[in-house]
GROMACS .gro file of C-alpha atoms in nm:
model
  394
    1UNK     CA    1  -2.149   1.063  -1.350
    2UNK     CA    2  -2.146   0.723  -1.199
    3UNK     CA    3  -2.406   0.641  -0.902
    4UNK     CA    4  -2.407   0.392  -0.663
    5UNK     CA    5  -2.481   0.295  -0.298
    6UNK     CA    6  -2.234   0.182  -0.012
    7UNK     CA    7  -2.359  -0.181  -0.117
    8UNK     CA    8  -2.295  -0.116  -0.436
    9UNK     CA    9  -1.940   0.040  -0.420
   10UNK     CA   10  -1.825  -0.289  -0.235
   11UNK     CA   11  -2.026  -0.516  -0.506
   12UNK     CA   12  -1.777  -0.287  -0.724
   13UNK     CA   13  -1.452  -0.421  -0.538
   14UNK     CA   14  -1.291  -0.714  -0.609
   15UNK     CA   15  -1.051  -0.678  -0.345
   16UNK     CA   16  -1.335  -0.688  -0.111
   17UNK     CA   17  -1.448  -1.026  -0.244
   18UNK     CA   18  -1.399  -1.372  -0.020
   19UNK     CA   19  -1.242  -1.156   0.234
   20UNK     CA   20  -1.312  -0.937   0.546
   21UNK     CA   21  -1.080  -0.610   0.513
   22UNK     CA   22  -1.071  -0.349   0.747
   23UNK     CA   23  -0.742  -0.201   0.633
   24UNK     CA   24  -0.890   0.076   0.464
   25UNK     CA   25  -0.605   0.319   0.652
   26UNK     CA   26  -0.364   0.162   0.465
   27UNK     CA   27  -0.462   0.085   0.102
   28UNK     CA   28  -0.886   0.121   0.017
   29UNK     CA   29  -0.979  -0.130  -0.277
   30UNK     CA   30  -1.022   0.000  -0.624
   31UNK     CA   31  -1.372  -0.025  -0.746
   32UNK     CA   32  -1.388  -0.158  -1.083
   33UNK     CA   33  -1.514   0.155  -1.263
   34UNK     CA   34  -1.155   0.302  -1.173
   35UNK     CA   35  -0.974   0.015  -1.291
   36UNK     CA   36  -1.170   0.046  -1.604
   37UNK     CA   37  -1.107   0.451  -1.634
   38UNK     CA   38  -0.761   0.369  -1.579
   39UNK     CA   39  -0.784   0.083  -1.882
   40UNK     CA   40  -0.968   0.307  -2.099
   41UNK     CA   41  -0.754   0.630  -2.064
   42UNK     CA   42  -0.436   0.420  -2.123
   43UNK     CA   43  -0.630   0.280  -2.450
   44UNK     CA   44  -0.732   0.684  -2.524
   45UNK     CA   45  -0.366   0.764  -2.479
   46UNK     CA   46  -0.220   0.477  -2.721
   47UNK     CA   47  -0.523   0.547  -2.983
   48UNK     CA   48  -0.376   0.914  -3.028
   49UNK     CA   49  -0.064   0.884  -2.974
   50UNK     CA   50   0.174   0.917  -2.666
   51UNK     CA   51   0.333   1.246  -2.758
   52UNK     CA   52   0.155   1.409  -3.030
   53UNK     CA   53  -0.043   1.737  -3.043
   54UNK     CA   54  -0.406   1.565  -3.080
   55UNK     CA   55  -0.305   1.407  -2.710
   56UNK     CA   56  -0.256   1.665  -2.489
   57UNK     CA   57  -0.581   1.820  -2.510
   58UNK     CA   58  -0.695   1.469  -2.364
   59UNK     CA   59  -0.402   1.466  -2.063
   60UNK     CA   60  -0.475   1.841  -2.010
   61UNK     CA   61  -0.907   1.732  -1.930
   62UNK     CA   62  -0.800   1.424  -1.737
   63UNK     CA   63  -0.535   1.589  -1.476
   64UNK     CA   64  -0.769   1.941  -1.445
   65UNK     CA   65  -1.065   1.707  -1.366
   66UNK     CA   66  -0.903   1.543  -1.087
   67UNK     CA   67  -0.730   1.833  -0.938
   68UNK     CA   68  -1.074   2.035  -0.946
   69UNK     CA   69  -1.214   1.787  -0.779
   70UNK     CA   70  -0.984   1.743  -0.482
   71UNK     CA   71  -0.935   2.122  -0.488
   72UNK     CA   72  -1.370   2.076  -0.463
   73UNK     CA   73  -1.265   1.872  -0.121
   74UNK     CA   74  -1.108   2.102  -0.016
   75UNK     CA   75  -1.294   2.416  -0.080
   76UNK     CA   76  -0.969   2.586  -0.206
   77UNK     CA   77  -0.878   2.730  -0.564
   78UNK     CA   78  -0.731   2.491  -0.791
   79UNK     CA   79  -0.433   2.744  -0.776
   80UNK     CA   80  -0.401   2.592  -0.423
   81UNK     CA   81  -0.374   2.253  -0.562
   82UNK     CA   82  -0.094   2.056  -0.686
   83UNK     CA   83  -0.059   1.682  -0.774
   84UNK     CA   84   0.136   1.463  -0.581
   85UNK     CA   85   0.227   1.127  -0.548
   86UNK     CA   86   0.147   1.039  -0.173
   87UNK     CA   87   0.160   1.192   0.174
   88UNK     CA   88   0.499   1.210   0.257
   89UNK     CA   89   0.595   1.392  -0.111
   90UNK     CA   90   0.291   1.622  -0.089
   91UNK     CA   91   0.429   1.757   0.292
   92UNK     CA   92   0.820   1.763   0.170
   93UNK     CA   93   0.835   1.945  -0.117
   94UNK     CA   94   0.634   2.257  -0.003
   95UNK     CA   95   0.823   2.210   0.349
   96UNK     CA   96   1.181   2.210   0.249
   97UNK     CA   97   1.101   2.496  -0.003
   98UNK     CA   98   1.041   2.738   0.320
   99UNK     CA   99   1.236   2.993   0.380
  100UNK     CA  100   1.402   2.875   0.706
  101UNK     CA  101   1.668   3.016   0.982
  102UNK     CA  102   1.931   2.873   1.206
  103UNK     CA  103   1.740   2.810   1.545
  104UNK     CA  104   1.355   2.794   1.447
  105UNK     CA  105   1.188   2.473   1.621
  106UNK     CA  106   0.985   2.230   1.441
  107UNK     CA  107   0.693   2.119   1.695
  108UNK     CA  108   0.547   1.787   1.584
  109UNK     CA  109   0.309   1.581   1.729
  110UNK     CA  110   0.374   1.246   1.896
  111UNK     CA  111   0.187   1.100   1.677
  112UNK     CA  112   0.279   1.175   1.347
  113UNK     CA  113   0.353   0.940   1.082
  114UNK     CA  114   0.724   0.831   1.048
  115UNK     CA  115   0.748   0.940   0.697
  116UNK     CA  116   0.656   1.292   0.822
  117UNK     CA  117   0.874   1.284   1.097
  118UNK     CA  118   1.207   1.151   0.907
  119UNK     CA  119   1.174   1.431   0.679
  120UNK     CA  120   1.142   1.723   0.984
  121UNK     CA  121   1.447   1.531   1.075
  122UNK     CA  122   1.679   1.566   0.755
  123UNK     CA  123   1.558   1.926   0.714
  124UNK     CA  124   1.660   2.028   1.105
  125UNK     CA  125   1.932   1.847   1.056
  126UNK     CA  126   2.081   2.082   0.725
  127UNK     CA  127   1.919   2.382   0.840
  128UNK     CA  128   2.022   2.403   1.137
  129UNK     CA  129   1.649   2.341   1.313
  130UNK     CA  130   1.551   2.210   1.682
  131UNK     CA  131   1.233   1.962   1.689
  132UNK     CA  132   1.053   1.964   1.983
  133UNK     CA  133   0.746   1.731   2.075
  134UNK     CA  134   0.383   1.789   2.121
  135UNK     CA  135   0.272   1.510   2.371
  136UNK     CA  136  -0.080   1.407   2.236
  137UNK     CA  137  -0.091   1.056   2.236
  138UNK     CA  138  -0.185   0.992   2.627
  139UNK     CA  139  -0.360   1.319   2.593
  140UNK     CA  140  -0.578   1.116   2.338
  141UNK     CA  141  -0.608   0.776   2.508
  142UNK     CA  142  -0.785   0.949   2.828
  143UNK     CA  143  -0.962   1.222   2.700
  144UNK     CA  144  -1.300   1.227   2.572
  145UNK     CA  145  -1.347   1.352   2.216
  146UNK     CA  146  -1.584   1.654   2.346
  147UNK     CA  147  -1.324   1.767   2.533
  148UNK     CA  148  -1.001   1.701   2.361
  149UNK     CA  149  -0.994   2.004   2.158
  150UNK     CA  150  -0.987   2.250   2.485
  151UNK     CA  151  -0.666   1.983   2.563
  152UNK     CA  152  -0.495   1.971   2.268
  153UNK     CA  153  -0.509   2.377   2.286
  154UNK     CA  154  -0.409   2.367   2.628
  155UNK     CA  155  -0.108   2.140   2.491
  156UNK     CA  156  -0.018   2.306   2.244
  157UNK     CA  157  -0.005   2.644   2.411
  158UNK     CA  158   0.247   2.486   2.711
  159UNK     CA  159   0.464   2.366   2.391
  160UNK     CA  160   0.478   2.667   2.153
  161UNK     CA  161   0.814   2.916   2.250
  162UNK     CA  162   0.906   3.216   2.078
  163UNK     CA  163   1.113   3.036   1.856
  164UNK     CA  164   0.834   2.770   1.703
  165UNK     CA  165   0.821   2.803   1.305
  166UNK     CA  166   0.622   2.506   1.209
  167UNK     CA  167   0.388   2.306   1.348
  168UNK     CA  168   0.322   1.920   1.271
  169UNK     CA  169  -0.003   1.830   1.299
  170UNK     CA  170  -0.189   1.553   1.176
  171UNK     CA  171  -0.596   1.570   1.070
  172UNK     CA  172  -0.701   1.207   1.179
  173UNK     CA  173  -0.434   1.088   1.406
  174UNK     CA  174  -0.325   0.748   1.240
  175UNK     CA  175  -0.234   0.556   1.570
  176UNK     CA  176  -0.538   0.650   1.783
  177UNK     CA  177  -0.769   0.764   1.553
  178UNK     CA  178  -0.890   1.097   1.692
  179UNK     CA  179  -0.977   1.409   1.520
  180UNK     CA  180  -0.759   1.693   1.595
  181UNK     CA  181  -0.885   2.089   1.558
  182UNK     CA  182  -0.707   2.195   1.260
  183UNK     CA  183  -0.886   2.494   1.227
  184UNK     CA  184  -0.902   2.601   1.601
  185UNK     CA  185  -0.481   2.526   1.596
  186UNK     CA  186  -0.456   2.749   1.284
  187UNK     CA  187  -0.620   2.989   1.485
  188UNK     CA  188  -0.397   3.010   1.729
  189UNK     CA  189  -0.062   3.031   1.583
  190UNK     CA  190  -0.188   3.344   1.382
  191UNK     CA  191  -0.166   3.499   1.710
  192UNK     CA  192   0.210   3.339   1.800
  193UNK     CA  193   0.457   3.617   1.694
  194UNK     CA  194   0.616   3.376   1.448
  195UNK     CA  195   0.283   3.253   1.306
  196UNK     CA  196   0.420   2.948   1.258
  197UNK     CA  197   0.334   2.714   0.966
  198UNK     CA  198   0.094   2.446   1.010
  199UNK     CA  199   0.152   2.122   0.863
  200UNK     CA  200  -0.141   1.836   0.812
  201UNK     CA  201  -0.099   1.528   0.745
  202UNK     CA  202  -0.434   1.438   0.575
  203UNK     CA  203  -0.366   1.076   0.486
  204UNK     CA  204  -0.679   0.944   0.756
  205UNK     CA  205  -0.883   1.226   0.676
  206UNK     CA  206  -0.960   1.282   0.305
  207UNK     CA  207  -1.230   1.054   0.193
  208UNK     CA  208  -1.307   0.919   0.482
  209UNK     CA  209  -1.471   1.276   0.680
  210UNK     CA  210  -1.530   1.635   0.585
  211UNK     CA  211  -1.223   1.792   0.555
  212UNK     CA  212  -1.322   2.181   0.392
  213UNK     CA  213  -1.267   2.354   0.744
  214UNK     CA  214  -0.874   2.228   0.791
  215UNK     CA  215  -0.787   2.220   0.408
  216UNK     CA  216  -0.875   2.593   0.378
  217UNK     CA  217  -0.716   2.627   0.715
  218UNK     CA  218  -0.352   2.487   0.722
  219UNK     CA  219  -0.066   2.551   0.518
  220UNK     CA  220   0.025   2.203   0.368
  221UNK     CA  221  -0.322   1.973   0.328
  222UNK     CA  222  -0.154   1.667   0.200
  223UNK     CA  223  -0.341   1.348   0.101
  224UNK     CA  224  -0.333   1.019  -0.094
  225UNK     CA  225  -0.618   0.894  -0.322
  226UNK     CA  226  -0.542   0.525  -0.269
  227UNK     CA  227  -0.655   0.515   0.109
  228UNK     CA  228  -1.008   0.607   0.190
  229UNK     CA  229  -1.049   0.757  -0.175
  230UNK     CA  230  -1.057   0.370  -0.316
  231UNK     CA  231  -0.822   0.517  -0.579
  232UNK     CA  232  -0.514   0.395  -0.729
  233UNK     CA  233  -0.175   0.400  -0.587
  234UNK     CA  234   0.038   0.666  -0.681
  235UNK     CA  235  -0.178   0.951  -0.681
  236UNK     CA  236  -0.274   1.209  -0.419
  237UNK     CA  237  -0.232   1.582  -0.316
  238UNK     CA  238  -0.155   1.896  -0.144
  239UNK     CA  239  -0.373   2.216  -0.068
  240UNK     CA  240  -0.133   2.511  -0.004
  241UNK     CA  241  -0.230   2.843   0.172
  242UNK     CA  242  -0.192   3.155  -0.034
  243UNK     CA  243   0.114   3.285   0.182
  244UNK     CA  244   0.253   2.926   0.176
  245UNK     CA  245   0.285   2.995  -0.244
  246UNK     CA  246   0.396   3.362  -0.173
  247UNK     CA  247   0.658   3.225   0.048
  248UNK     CA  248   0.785   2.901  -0.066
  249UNK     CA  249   1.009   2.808  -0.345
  250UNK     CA  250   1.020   2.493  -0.531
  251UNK     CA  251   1.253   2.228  -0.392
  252UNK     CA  252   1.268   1.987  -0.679
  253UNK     CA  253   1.238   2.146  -1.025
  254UNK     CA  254   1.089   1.955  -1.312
  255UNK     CA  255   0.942   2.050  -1.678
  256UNK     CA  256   0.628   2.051  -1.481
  257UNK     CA  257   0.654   2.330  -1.251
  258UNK     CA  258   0.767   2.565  -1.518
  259UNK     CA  259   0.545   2.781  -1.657
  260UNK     CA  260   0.694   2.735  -2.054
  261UNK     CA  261   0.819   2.316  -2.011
  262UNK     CA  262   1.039   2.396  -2.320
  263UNK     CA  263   1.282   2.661  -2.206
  264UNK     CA  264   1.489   2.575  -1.926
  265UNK     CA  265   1.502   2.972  -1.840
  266UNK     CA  266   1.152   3.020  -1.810
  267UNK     CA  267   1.039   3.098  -1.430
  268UNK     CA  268   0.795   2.833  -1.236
  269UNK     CA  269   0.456   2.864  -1.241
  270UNK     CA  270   0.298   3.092  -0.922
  271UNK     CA  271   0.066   2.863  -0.810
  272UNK     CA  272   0.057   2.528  -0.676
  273UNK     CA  273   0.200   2.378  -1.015
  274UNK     CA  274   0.557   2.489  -0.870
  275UNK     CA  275   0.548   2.168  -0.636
  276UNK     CA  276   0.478   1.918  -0.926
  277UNK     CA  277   0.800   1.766  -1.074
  278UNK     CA  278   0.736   1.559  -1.375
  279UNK     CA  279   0.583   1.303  -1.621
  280UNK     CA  280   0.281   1.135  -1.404
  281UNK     CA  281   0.106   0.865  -1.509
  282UNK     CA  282  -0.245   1.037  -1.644
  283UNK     CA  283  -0.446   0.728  -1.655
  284UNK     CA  284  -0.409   0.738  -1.252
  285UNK     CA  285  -0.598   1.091  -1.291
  286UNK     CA  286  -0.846   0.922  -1.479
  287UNK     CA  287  -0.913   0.592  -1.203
  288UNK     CA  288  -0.898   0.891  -0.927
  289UNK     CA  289  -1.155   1.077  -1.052
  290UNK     CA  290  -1.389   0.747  -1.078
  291UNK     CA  291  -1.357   0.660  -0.738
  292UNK     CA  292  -1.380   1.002  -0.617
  293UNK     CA  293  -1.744   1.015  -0.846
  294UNK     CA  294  -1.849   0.664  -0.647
  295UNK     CA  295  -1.769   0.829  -0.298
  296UNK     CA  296  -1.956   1.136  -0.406
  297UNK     CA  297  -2.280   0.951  -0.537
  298UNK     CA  298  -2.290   0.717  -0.232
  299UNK     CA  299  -2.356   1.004  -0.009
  300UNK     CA  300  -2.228   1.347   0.138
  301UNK     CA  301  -1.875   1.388   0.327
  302UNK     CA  302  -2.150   1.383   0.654
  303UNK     CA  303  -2.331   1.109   0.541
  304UNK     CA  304  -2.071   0.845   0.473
  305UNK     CA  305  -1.873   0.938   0.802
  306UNK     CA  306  -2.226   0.835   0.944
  307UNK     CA  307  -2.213   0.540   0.802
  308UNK     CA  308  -1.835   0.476   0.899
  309UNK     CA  309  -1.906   0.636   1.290
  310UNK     CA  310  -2.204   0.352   1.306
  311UNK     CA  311  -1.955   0.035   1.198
  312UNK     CA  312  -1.645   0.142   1.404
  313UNK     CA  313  -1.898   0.250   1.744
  314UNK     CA  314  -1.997  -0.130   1.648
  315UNK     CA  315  -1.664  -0.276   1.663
  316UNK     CA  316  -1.543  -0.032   1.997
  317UNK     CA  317  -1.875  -0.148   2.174
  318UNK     CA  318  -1.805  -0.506   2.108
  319UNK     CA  319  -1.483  -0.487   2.212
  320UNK     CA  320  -1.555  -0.345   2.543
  321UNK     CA  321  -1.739  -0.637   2.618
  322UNK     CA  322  -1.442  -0.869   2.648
  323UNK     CA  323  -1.191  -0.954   2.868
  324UNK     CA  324  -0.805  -0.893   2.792
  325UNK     CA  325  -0.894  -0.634   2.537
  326UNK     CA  326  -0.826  -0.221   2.544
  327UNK     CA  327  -0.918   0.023   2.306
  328UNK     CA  328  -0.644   0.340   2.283
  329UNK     CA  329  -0.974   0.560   2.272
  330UNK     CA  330  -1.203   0.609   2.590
  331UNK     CA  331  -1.514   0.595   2.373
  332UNK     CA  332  -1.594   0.504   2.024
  333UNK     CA  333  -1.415   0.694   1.768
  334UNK     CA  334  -1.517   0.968   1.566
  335UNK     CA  335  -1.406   0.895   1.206
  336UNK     CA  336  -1.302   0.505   1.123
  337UNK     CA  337  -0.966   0.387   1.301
  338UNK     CA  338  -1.017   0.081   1.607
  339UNK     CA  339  -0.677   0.089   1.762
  340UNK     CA  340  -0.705  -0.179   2.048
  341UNK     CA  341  -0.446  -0.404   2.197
  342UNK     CA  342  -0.497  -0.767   2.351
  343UNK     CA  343  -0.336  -0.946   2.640
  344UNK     CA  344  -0.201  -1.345   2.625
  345UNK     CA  345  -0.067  -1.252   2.249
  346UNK     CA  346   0.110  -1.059   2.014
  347UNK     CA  347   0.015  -0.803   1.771
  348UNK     CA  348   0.209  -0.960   1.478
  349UNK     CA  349   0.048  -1.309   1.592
  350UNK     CA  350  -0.286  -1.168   1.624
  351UNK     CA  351  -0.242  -1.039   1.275
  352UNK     CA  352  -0.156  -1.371   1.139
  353UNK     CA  353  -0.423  -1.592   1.282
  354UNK     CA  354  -0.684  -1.352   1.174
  355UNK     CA  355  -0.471  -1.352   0.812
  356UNK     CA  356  -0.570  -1.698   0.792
  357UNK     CA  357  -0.935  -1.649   0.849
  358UNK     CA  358  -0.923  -1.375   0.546
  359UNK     CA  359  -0.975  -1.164   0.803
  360UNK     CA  360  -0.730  -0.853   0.773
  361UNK     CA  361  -0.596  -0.601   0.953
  362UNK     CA  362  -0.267  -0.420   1.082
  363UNK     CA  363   0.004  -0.363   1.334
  364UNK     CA  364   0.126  -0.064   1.458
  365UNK     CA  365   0.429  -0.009   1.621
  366UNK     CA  366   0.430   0.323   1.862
  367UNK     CA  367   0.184   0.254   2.010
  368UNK     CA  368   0.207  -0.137   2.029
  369UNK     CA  369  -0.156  -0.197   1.875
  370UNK     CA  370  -0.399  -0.377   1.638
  371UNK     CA  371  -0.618  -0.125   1.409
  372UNK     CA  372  -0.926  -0.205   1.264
  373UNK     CA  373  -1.069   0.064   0.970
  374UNK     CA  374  -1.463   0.092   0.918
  375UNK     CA  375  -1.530   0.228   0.591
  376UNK     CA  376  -1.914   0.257   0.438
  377UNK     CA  377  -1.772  -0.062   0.239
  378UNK     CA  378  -1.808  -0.250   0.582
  379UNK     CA  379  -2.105  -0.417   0.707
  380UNK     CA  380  -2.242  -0.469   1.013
  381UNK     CA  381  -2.203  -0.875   1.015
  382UNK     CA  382  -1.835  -0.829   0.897
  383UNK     CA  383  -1.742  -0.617   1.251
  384UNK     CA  384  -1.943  -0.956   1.428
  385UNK     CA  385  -1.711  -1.195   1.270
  386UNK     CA  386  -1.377  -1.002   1.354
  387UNK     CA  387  -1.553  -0.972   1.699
  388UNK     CA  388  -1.614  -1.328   1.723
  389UNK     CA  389  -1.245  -1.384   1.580
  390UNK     CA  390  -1.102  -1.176   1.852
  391UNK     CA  391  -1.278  -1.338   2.115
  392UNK     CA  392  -1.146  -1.673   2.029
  393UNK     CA  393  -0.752  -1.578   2.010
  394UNK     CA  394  -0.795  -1.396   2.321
   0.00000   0.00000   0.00000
């Protein structure tokens, strides 16, 4: 088991070196104890052999230790888990293995990622599906986070019709940054005559807040490791409901979701394995699992989001204070994600300037913003210097 503090993890980044990053919502840095699991299982692999029978005991420890730990996350089986490589993969393939009708809606979220969205899209568009939208975003920007739940229920109860099947939903909203009620939702559209599906995007959420209450309670829980995990690209994964695997069928079949990988007649495995596809690269198991160990010894799910609520109230505060700047949010945030905009420039030349400070952070296009992501890497005199860079380019 590795151990380390907050300081200590970004000591362990190199990424984080010479440079102040608050992109974490994008791509988190990977500690060096992950880039050396990832060396070392790659070695492990070569020293016994790529495809002989002394290896696969080795691949077999490497991908169950990752997936019980996500499934750990999560608070779900490991049945309920299955590897994926990002977001948009982990939401698809469960989604378009559904068992759908001519004339069911889709309700999504105005503010779900595009990824997300382009795949509701294709699948409305060859089954024969209607998308509706769930207006959040405003919702978001003027409501308080004590009372946005009551409002997002309150929305989505003036948007469901008889005919919703599937409802888009994402944990940490990427674009504004609040924290929707996943479980409260769920709750809900047991009720609806349909009981629609419930879809999460989880990319915002996992790793950087507790997320056991709306993994156990949506259908598709999908995540990445290479955002607020630290982890490697390449590597994330879904948590499925147990009526979700009772219901859905695999939508691309691989050696991997069979239950016997040498006969092409055998039947797909009947838990969350039916959603994985093929050859991975293990050694990505392996760097997951570090970084996932580093998160866990620097502090509970509660404590770290602490330490991330305390750096991004920092940055919201300080931005308050100055003239031709709006945050999206009415008050500081509750997880890590600073969406703001600025007056007298642009958001890609805002990103530039502060580029060439080594001081980085992103764009967004709906809404037209700048985010800035507080992770328990980020200190305290890093939010003053963006502050103080943001103050002189506005």
């Amino acid at each position: 088991m590795i151990h380390t503090s907050s300081s200590g993890l970004r000591d362990r980044c190199p990424a984080l070196a010479n440079k102040t990053y608050f992109n974490y919502g994008g791509q988190g840095p990977l500690p060096t104890p992950a880039l050396d699991a990832i060396t070392a299982s790659w070695r492990r692999i070569q020293e016994l052999g790529p495809f002989t029978t002394e290896v696969w005991p080795f691949i077999e420890q490497e991908t169950a230790r990752v997936r019980q730990a996500m499934a750990g996350l999560c608070s779900v089986g490991t049945h309920r888990l299955a590897l994926t490589e990002n977001v948009t993969s982990g939401c698809v393939l469960p989604l378009w293995g559904l068992p759908w009708q001519s004339g069911d809606e889709l309700l999504l979220s105005d503010c779900e990622h595009p990824g997300v969205v382009a795949a509701c899209r294709e699948l409305a568009r060859r089954e024969g599906l209607d998308i509706r939208r769930l207006a959040l975003l405003e919702l978001c920007r003027r409501t308080p986070q004590a009372q946005l739940d009551a409002a997002v229920l309150q929305a989505l109860e003036e948007a469901l019709t008889p005919r919703t099947r599937l409802v888009a939903l994402s944990h940490l909203l990427w674009n504004s940054g609040s924290v929707m009620p996943i479980a409260a939702v769920a709750q809900r559209l047991q009720q609806h005559g349909n009981q629609p599906w419930l879809l999460v995007d989880a990319a915002q959420s996992m790793g950087s807040m507790p997320v056991a209450e709306a993994a156990r309670a949506a259908d598709i829980y999908a995540f990445t490791g290479h955002k607020w995990c630290c982890g490697p690209e390449g590597l994330g994964g879904v948590a499925l409901s147990e009526r979700l695997l009772e219901q859905a069928q695999p939508t691309l079949i691989g050696w991997r979701s069979l239950r016997d990988e040498s006969s092409g007649g055998s039947y797909w495995h009947s838990d969350a394995r039916r959603f994985e596809v093929a050859t991975s690269c293990v050694p990505l198991c392996s760097g997951l699992s570090a970084s996932l160990e580093l998160l866990a010894s620097a502090g509970s799910d509660a404590d770290r989001l602490m330490q991330i609520q305390a750096c991004s109230r920092q940055l919201w505060q300080g931005l308050q204070a100055m003239t031709g700047v709006e945050t999206l949010l009415p008050e500081p945030p509750p997880a890590g994600l600073v969406s703001f905009t600025l007056e007298g420039i642009s958001t890609q030349d805002a990103v530039q300037a502060l580029g060439k400070q080594q001081i980085w952070i992103r764009r967004l296009d709906d809404p037209d913003c700048l985010r800035a992501c507080t992770h328990i890497t980020t200190s305290a005199s890093e939010v003053e210097r963006l502050l103080e860079a943001i103050t002189r380019l506005t």
